[in-house]
PDB file of N, CA and C in Angstrom:
ATOM      1  N   MET A   1     -15.449  14.331  21.838  1.00 51.00           N
ATOM      2  CA  MET A   1     -16.252  13.303  22.221  1.00 51.00           C
ATOM      3  C   MET A   1     -15.616  11.984  21.761  1.00 51.00           C
ATOM      4  N   PRO A   2     -15.518  11.000  22.600  1.00 56.00           N
ATOM      5  CA  PRO A   2     -14.847   9.898  22.317  1.00 56.00           C
ATOM      6  C   PRO A   2     -15.698   9.000  21.355  1.00 56.00           C
ATOM      7  N   ALA A   3     -14.647   8.160  20.564  1.00 69.00           N
ATOM      8  CA  ALA A   3     -15.488   7.373  19.593  1.00 69.00           C
ATOM      9  C   ALA A   3     -16.244   6.259  20.244  1.00 69.00           C
ATOM     10  N   SER A   4     -17.466   5.788  19.876  1.00 72.00           N
ATOM     11  CA  SER A   4     -17.804   4.804  20.166  1.00 72.00           C
ATOM     12  C   SER A   4     -17.142   3.518  19.972  1.00 72.00           C
ATOM     13  N   PRO A   5     -17.310   2.383  21.136  1.00 67.00           N
ATOM     14  CA  PRO A   5     -16.938   1.000  20.471  1.00 67.00           C
ATOM     15  C   PRO A   5     -16.704   0.474  19.294  1.00 67.00           C
ATOM     16  N   SER A   6     -18.130   0.583  18.639  1.00 67.00           N
ATOM     17  CA  SER A   6     -18.278  -0.009  17.336  1.00 67.00           C
ATOM     18  C   SER A   6     -17.287   0.801  16.229  1.00 67.00           C
ATOM     19  N   ASP A   7     -17.233   2.011  16.628  1.00 70.00           N
ATOM     20  CA  ASP A   7     -16.444   2.889  15.608  1.00 70.00           C
ATOM     21  C   ASP A   7     -15.031   2.261  15.829  1.00 70.00           C
ATOM     22  N   VAL A   8     -14.530   2.372  16.925  1.00 64.00           N
ATOM     23  CA  VAL A   8     -13.118   1.658  17.167  1.00 64.00           C
ATOM     24  C   VAL A   8     -13.167   0.333  16.552  1.00 64.00           C
ATOM     25  N   ARG A   9     -13.842  -0.286  16.624  1.00 72.00           N
ATOM     26  CA  ARG A   9     -13.960  -1.948  15.991  1.00 72.00           C
ATOM     27  C   ARG A   9     -13.948  -1.668  14.912  1.00 72.00           C
ATOM     28  N   ALA A  10     -14.683  -0.898  14.240  1.00 74.00           N
ATOM     29  CA  ALA A  10     -14.645  -0.858  12.315  1.00 74.00           C
ATOM     30  C   ALA A  10     -13.214  -0.138  11.831  1.00 74.00           C
ATOM     31  N   ASP A  11     -12.773   0.697  12.979  1.00 77.00           N
ATOM     32  CA  ASP A  11     -11.588   1.317  12.504  1.00 77.00           C
ATOM     33  C   ASP A  11     -10.352   0.305  12.534  1.00 77.00           C
ATOM     34  N   ARG A  12     -10.248  -0.829  13.670  1.00 79.00           N
ATOM     35  CA  ARG A  12      -9.575  -1.788  13.500  1.00 79.00           C
ATOM     36  C   ARG A  12      -9.477  -2.760  12.447  1.00 79.00           C
ATOM     37  N   VAL A  13     -10.731  -3.198  12.325  1.00 82.00           N
ATOM     38  CA  VAL A  13     -10.965  -4.396  11.253  1.00 82.00           C
ATOM     39  C   VAL A  13     -10.599  -3.551  10.046  1.00 82.00           C
ATOM     40  N   GLY A  14     -10.753  -2.374   9.866  1.00 82.00           N
ATOM     41  CA  GLY A  14     -10.336  -1.940   8.330  1.00 82.00           C
ATOM     42  C   GLY A  14      -8.635  -1.780   8.183  1.00 82.00           C
ATOM     43  N   ARG A  15      -8.081  -1.459   9.283  1.00 87.00           N
ATOM     44  CA  ARG A  15      -6.571  -1.465   9.333  1.00 87.00           C
ATOM     45  C   ARG A  15      -6.290  -3.162   9.287  1.00 87.00           C
ATOM     46  N   ALA A  16      -6.757  -3.670   9.729  1.00 89.00           N
ATOM     47  CA  ALA A  16      -6.446  -5.442   9.557  1.00 89.00           C
ATOM     48  C   ALA A  16      -6.684  -5.639   8.146  1.00 89.00           C
ATOM     49  N   ASP A  17      -7.680  -5.268   7.858  1.00 90.00           N
ATOM     50  CA  ASP A  17      -7.905  -5.543   6.248  1.00 90.00           C
ATOM     51  C   ASP A  17      -6.949  -5.268   5.417  1.00 90.00           C
ATOM     52  N   ASP A  18      -6.424  -3.700   5.527  1.00 90.00           N
ATOM     53  CA  ASP A  18      -5.511  -3.526   4.683  1.00 90.00           C
ATOM     54  C   ASP A  18      -3.768  -3.898   4.980  1.00 90.00           C
ATOM     55  N   VAL A  19      -3.651  -4.494   6.326  1.00 91.00           N
ATOM     56  CA  VAL A  19      -2.697  -5.008   6.634  1.00 91.00           C
ATOM     57  C   VAL A  19      -2.239  -6.148   5.620  1.00 91.00           C
ATOM     58  N   LEU A  20      -3.545  -7.063   5.711  1.00 92.00           N
ATOM     59  CA  LEU A  20      -3.406  -8.237   5.141  1.00 92.00           C
ATOM     60  C   LEU A  20      -3.718  -8.284   3.528  1.00 92.00           C
ATOM     61  N   ALA A  21      -4.232  -7.505   3.071  1.00 91.00           N
ATOM     62  CA  ALA A  21      -4.226  -6.957   1.522  1.00 91.00           C
ATOM     63  C   ALA A  21      -2.508  -6.749   0.874  1.00 91.00           C
ATOM     64  N   LEU A  22      -1.909  -5.955   2.091  1.00 89.00           N
ATOM     65  CA  LEU A  22      -0.478  -5.443   1.568  1.00 89.00           C
ATOM     66  C   LEU A  22       0.508  -6.703   1.703  1.00 89.00           C
ATOM     67  N   ALA A  23       0.109  -7.660   3.059  1.00 92.00           N
ATOM     68  CA  ALA A  23       0.756  -8.957   3.056  1.00 92.00           C
ATOM     69  C   ALA A  23       0.607 -10.008   1.695  1.00 92.00           C
ATOM     70  N   ARG A  24      -0.434  -9.978   1.436  1.00 92.00           N
ATOM     71  CA  ARG A  24      -0.656 -10.811   0.006  1.00 92.00           C
ATOM     72  C   ARG A  24      -0.306 -10.287  -1.085  1.00 92.00           C
ATOM     73  N   LEU A  25      -0.216  -8.919  -1.234  1.00 90.00           N
ATOM     74  CA  LEU A  25       0.691  -8.430  -2.303  1.00 90.00           C
ATOM     75  C   LEU A  25       2.089  -8.405  -2.315  1.00 90.00           C
ATOM     76  N   ALA A  26       2.411  -8.480  -0.791  1.00 91.00           N
ATOM     77  CA  ALA A  26       3.913  -8.600  -0.845  1.00 91.00           C
ATOM     78  C   ALA A  26       4.755  -9.900  -1.062  1.00 91.00           C
ATOM     79  N   SER A  27       3.871 -10.770  -1.167  1.00 89.00           N
ATOM     80  CA  SER A  27       4.170 -12.246  -1.596  1.00 89.00           C
ATOM     81  C   SER A  27       4.312 -12.628  -3.002  1.00 89.00           C
ATOM     82  N   ARG A  28       3.739 -11.892  -3.890  1.00 85.00           N
ATOM     83  CA  ARG A  28       3.806 -11.918  -5.558  1.00 85.00           C
ATOM     84  C   ARG A  28       4.890 -11.428  -5.922  1.00 85.00           C
ATOM     85  N   ARG A  29       5.402 -12.153  -7.344  1.00 86.00           N
ATOM     86  CA  ARG A  29       6.223 -11.241  -7.913  1.00 86.00           C
ATOM     87  C   ARG A  29       5.790  -9.983  -8.455  1.00 86.00           C
ATOM     88  N   GLY A  30       6.818  -9.132  -8.548  1.00 81.00           N
ATOM     89  CA  GLY A  30       6.522  -7.640  -8.854  1.00 81.00           C
ATOM     90  C   GLY A  30       5.637  -7.054  -7.796  1.00 81.00           C
ATOM     91  N   ALA A  31       5.963  -7.418  -6.540  1.00 88.00           N
ATOM     92  CA  ALA A  31       5.115  -6.751  -5.234  1.00 88.00           C
ATOM     93  C   ALA A  31       5.306  -5.382  -5.411  1.00 88.00           C
ATOM     94  N   VAL A  32       6.393  -4.577  -5.339  1.00 88.00           N
ATOM     95  CA  VAL A  32       6.669  -3.315  -5.294  1.00 88.00           C
ATOM     96  C   VAL A  32       5.585  -2.782  -6.155  1.00 88.00           C
ATOM     97  N   ARG A  33       5.634  -2.764  -7.239  1.00 86.00           N
ATOM     98  CA  ARG A  33       4.425  -2.202  -8.099  1.00 86.00           C
ATOM     99  C   ARG A  33       3.050  -2.499  -7.861  1.00 86.00           C
ATOM    100  N   ASP A  34       2.728  -3.771  -7.338  1.00 89.00           N
ATOM    101  CA  ASP A  34       1.409  -4.243  -6.902  1.00 89.00           C
ATOM    102  C   ASP A  34       1.289  -3.271  -5.826  1.00 89.00           C
ATOM    103  N   MET A  35       1.941  -3.189  -4.582  1.00 90.00           N
ATOM    104  CA  MET A  35       1.714  -2.460  -3.383  1.00 90.00           C
ATOM    105  C   MET A  35       1.662  -1.140  -3.780  1.00 90.00           C
ATOM    106  N   LEU A  36       2.367  -0.505  -4.815  1.00 90.00           N
ATOM    107  CA  LEU A  36       2.237   1.075  -4.994  1.00 90.00           C
ATOM    108  C   LEU A  36       0.911   1.071  -5.779  1.00 90.00           C
ATOM    109  N   GLY A  37       0.451  -0.109  -6.379  1.00 89.00           N
ATOM    110  CA  GLY A  37      -0.826   0.409  -7.400  1.00 89.00           C
ATOM    111  C   GLY A  37      -1.942   0.410  -6.173  1.00 89.00           C
ATOM    112  N   TRP A  38      -2.173  -0.656  -5.150  1.00 90.00           N
ATOM    113  CA  TRP A  38      -2.894  -0.687  -4.125  1.00 90.00           C
ATOM    114  C   TRP A  38      -2.852   0.598  -3.323  1.00 90.00           C
ATOM    115  N   LEU A  39      -1.705   1.148  -3.025  1.00 90.00           N
ATOM    116  CA  LEU A  39      -1.767   2.410  -2.163  1.00 90.00           C
ATOM    117  C   LEU A  39      -2.224   3.403  -2.936  1.00 90.00           C
ATOM    118  N   THR A  40      -2.062   3.701  -4.241  1.00 89.00           N
ATOM    119  CA  THR A  40      -2.571   4.817  -4.777  1.00 89.00           C
ATOM    120  C   THR A  40      -4.015   4.454  -4.943  1.00 89.00           C
ATOM    121  N   ARG A  41      -4.517   3.453  -5.185  1.00 90.00           N
ATOM    122  CA  ARG A  41      -6.102   3.565  -5.586  1.00 90.00           C
ATOM    123  C   ARG A  41      -6.484   3.596  -3.846  1.00 90.00           C
ATOM    124  N   ARG A  42      -5.975   3.135  -3.165  1.00 89.00           N
ATOM    125  CA  ARG A  42      -6.532   3.066  -1.471  1.00 89.00           C
ATOM    126  C   ARG A  42      -6.613   4.493  -1.304  1.00 89.00           C
ATOM    127  N   THR A  43      -5.539   5.583  -1.563  1.00 89.00           N
ATOM    128  CA  THR A  43      -5.240   6.616  -0.984  1.00 89.00           C
ATOM    129  C   THR A  43      -5.979   7.771  -1.871  1.00 89.00           C
ATOM    130  N   GLY A  44      -6.431   7.455  -2.821  1.00 90.00           N
ATOM    131  CA  GLY A  44      -6.438   8.412  -3.908  1.00 90.00           C
ATOM    132  C   GLY A  44      -5.567   9.571  -4.383  1.00 90.00           C
ATOM    133  N   GLY A  45      -4.331   9.009  -4.290  1.00 86.00           N
ATOM    134  CA  GLY A  45      -3.102  10.011  -4.575  1.00 86.00           C
ATOM    135  C   GLY A  45      -2.019   9.031  -5.144  1.00 86.00           C
ATOM    136  N   PRO A  46      -0.896   9.815  -5.553  1.00 85.00           N
ATOM    137  CA  PRO A  46       0.227   9.140  -5.891  1.00 85.00           C
ATOM    138  C   PRO A  46       0.664   8.273  -4.996  1.00 85.00           C
ATOM    139  N   ALA A  47       1.415   7.365  -5.430  1.00 88.00           N
ATOM    140  CA  ALA A  47       2.459   6.305  -4.571  1.00 88.00           C
ATOM    141  C   ALA A  47       3.733   5.903  -5.630  1.00 88.00           C
ATOM    142  N   VAL A  48       4.963   5.947  -4.939  1.00 89.00           N
ATOM    143  CA  VAL A  48       5.744   5.688  -5.701  1.00 89.00           C
ATOM    144  C   VAL A  48       6.957   5.879  -4.657  1.00 89.00           C
ATOM    145  N   LEU A  49       7.901   4.876  -5.179  1.00 88.00           N
ATOM    146  CA  LEU A  49       9.069   4.580  -4.135  1.00 88.00           C
ATOM    147  C   LEU A  49      10.120   5.412  -5.091  1.00 88.00           C
ATOM    148  N   VAL A  50      10.958   6.512  -4.078  1.00 89.00           N
ATOM    149  CA  VAL A  50      12.021   7.330  -4.240  1.00 89.00           C
ATOM    150  C   VAL A  50      13.137   6.946  -3.646  1.00 89.00           C
ATOM    151  N   GLY A  51      14.105   7.098  -4.391  1.00 89.00           N
ATOM    152  CA  GLY A  51      15.420   6.889  -3.999  1.00 89.00           C
ATOM    153  C   GLY A  51      15.931   7.925  -2.929  1.00 89.00           C
ATOM    154  N   ASP A  52      17.028   8.165  -2.675  1.00 93.00           N
ATOM    155  CA  ASP A  52      17.976   9.199  -1.944  1.00 93.00           C
ATOM    156  C   ASP A  52      18.144  10.298  -2.616  1.00 93.00           C
ATOM    157  N   THR A  53      18.393   9.779  -3.952  1.00 91.00           N
ATOM    158  CA  THR A  53      18.482  11.120  -4.939  1.00 91.00           C
ATOM    159  C   THR A  53      17.330  11.994  -5.376  1.00 91.00           C
ATOM    160  N   GLY A  54      16.475  11.329  -5.021  1.00 88.00           N
ATOM    161  CA  GLY A  54      14.918  11.806  -5.576  1.00 88.00           C
ATOM    162  C   GLY A  54      14.526  11.280  -7.059  1.00 88.00           C
ATOM    163  N   ARG A  55      14.940  10.446  -7.335  1.00 86.00           N
ATOM    164  CA  ARG A  55      14.967   9.516  -8.738  1.00 86.00           C
ATOM    165  C   ARG A  55      13.484   8.337  -8.065  1.00 86.00           C
ATOM    166  N   VAL A  56      13.090   8.657  -9.155  1.00 85.00           N
ATOM    167  CA  VAL A  56      11.927   7.636  -8.863  1.00 85.00           C
ATOM    168  C   VAL A  56      12.311   6.116  -9.136  1.00 85.00           C
ATOM    169  N   LEU A  57      12.167   5.484  -8.291  1.00 86.00           N
ATOM    170  CA  LEU A  57      12.481   4.098  -8.574  1.00 86.00           C
ATOM    171  C   LEU A  57      11.680   2.786  -9.127  1.00 86.00           C
ATOM    172  N   ALA A  58      10.490   3.411  -8.551  1.00 87.00           N
ATOM    173  CA  ALA A  58       9.021   2.388  -9.009  1.00 87.00           C
ATOM    174  C   ALA A  58       8.113   3.300  -8.778  1.00 87.00           C
ATOM    175  N   GLY A  59       6.905   2.663  -9.444  1.00 84.00           N
ATOM    176  CA  GLY A  59       5.752   3.158  -9.456  1.00 84.00           C
ATOM    177  C   GLY A  59       4.475   2.146  -9.703  1.00 84.00           C
ATOM    178  N   PRO A  60       3.299   2.481  -9.580  1.00 81.00           N
ATOM    179  CA  PRO A  60       2.144   1.508 -10.001  1.00 81.00           C
ATOM    180  C   PRO A  60       2.282   1.320 -11.426  1.00 81.00           C
ATOM    181  N   GLY A  61       2.778   2.037 -12.529  1.00 74.00           N
ATOM    182  CA  GLY A  61       2.796   1.822 -13.709  1.00 74.00           C
ATOM    183  C   GLY A  61       3.859   2.124 -14.570  1.00 74.00           C
ATOM    184  N   GLY A  62       4.486   1.838 -15.681  1.00 63.00           N
ATOM    185  CA  GLY A  62       5.330   2.484 -16.341  1.00 63.00           C
ATOM    186  C   GLY A  62       6.698   1.893 -16.199  1.00 63.00           C
ATOM    187  N   GLU A  63       7.625   2.823 -16.575  1.00 60.00           N
ATOM    188  CA  GLU A  63       9.398   2.636 -16.191  1.00 60.00           C
ATOM    189  C   GLU A  63       9.346   2.242 -14.803  1.00 60.00           C
ATOM    190  N   HIS A  64      10.510   1.473 -14.387  1.00 62.00           N
ATOM    191  CA  HIS A  64      10.741   1.548 -13.164  1.00 62.00           C
ATOM    192  C   HIS A  64      12.219   0.823 -12.921  1.00 62.00           C
ATOM    193  N   ASP A  65      13.174   0.675 -11.798  1.00 60.00           N
ATOM    194  CA  ASP A  65      14.396   0.282 -11.467  1.00 60.00           C
ATOM    195  C   ASP A  65      14.284  -1.540 -11.682  1.00 60.00           C
ATOM    196  N   PRO A  66      14.833  -1.798 -12.572  1.00 62.00           N
ATOM    197  CA  PRO A  66      14.578  -3.418 -12.204  1.00 62.00           C
ATOM    198  C   PRO A  66      15.277  -3.805 -11.339  1.00 62.00           C
ATOM    199  N   ALA A  67      15.942  -3.376 -10.475  1.00 61.00           N
ATOM    200  CA  ALA A  67      16.721  -3.601  -9.227  1.00 61.00           C
ATOM    201  C   ALA A  67      15.701  -3.722  -7.923  1.00 61.00           C
ATOM    202  N   VAL A  68      14.875  -2.955  -8.318  1.00 53.00           N
ATOM    203  CA  VAL A  68      13.877  -2.681  -7.070  1.00 53.00           C
ATOM    204  C   VAL A  68      13.273  -4.156  -7.246  1.00 53.00           C
TER     205      VAL A  68
END
């Protein structure tokens, strides 16, 4: 059964809110850590930035690679 127009509209508004939240975070100093923290809270699971060797470059808290 297709979603109702109000469900589709609510989903779009939610996605737009998420994009705006990430855009606001991206403009700050320490943006990577802040964005990963937001993603962790939003999804309820871990969010980290992993390099090509599998090393964790950044996470929402703790140690991180200063080059990131």
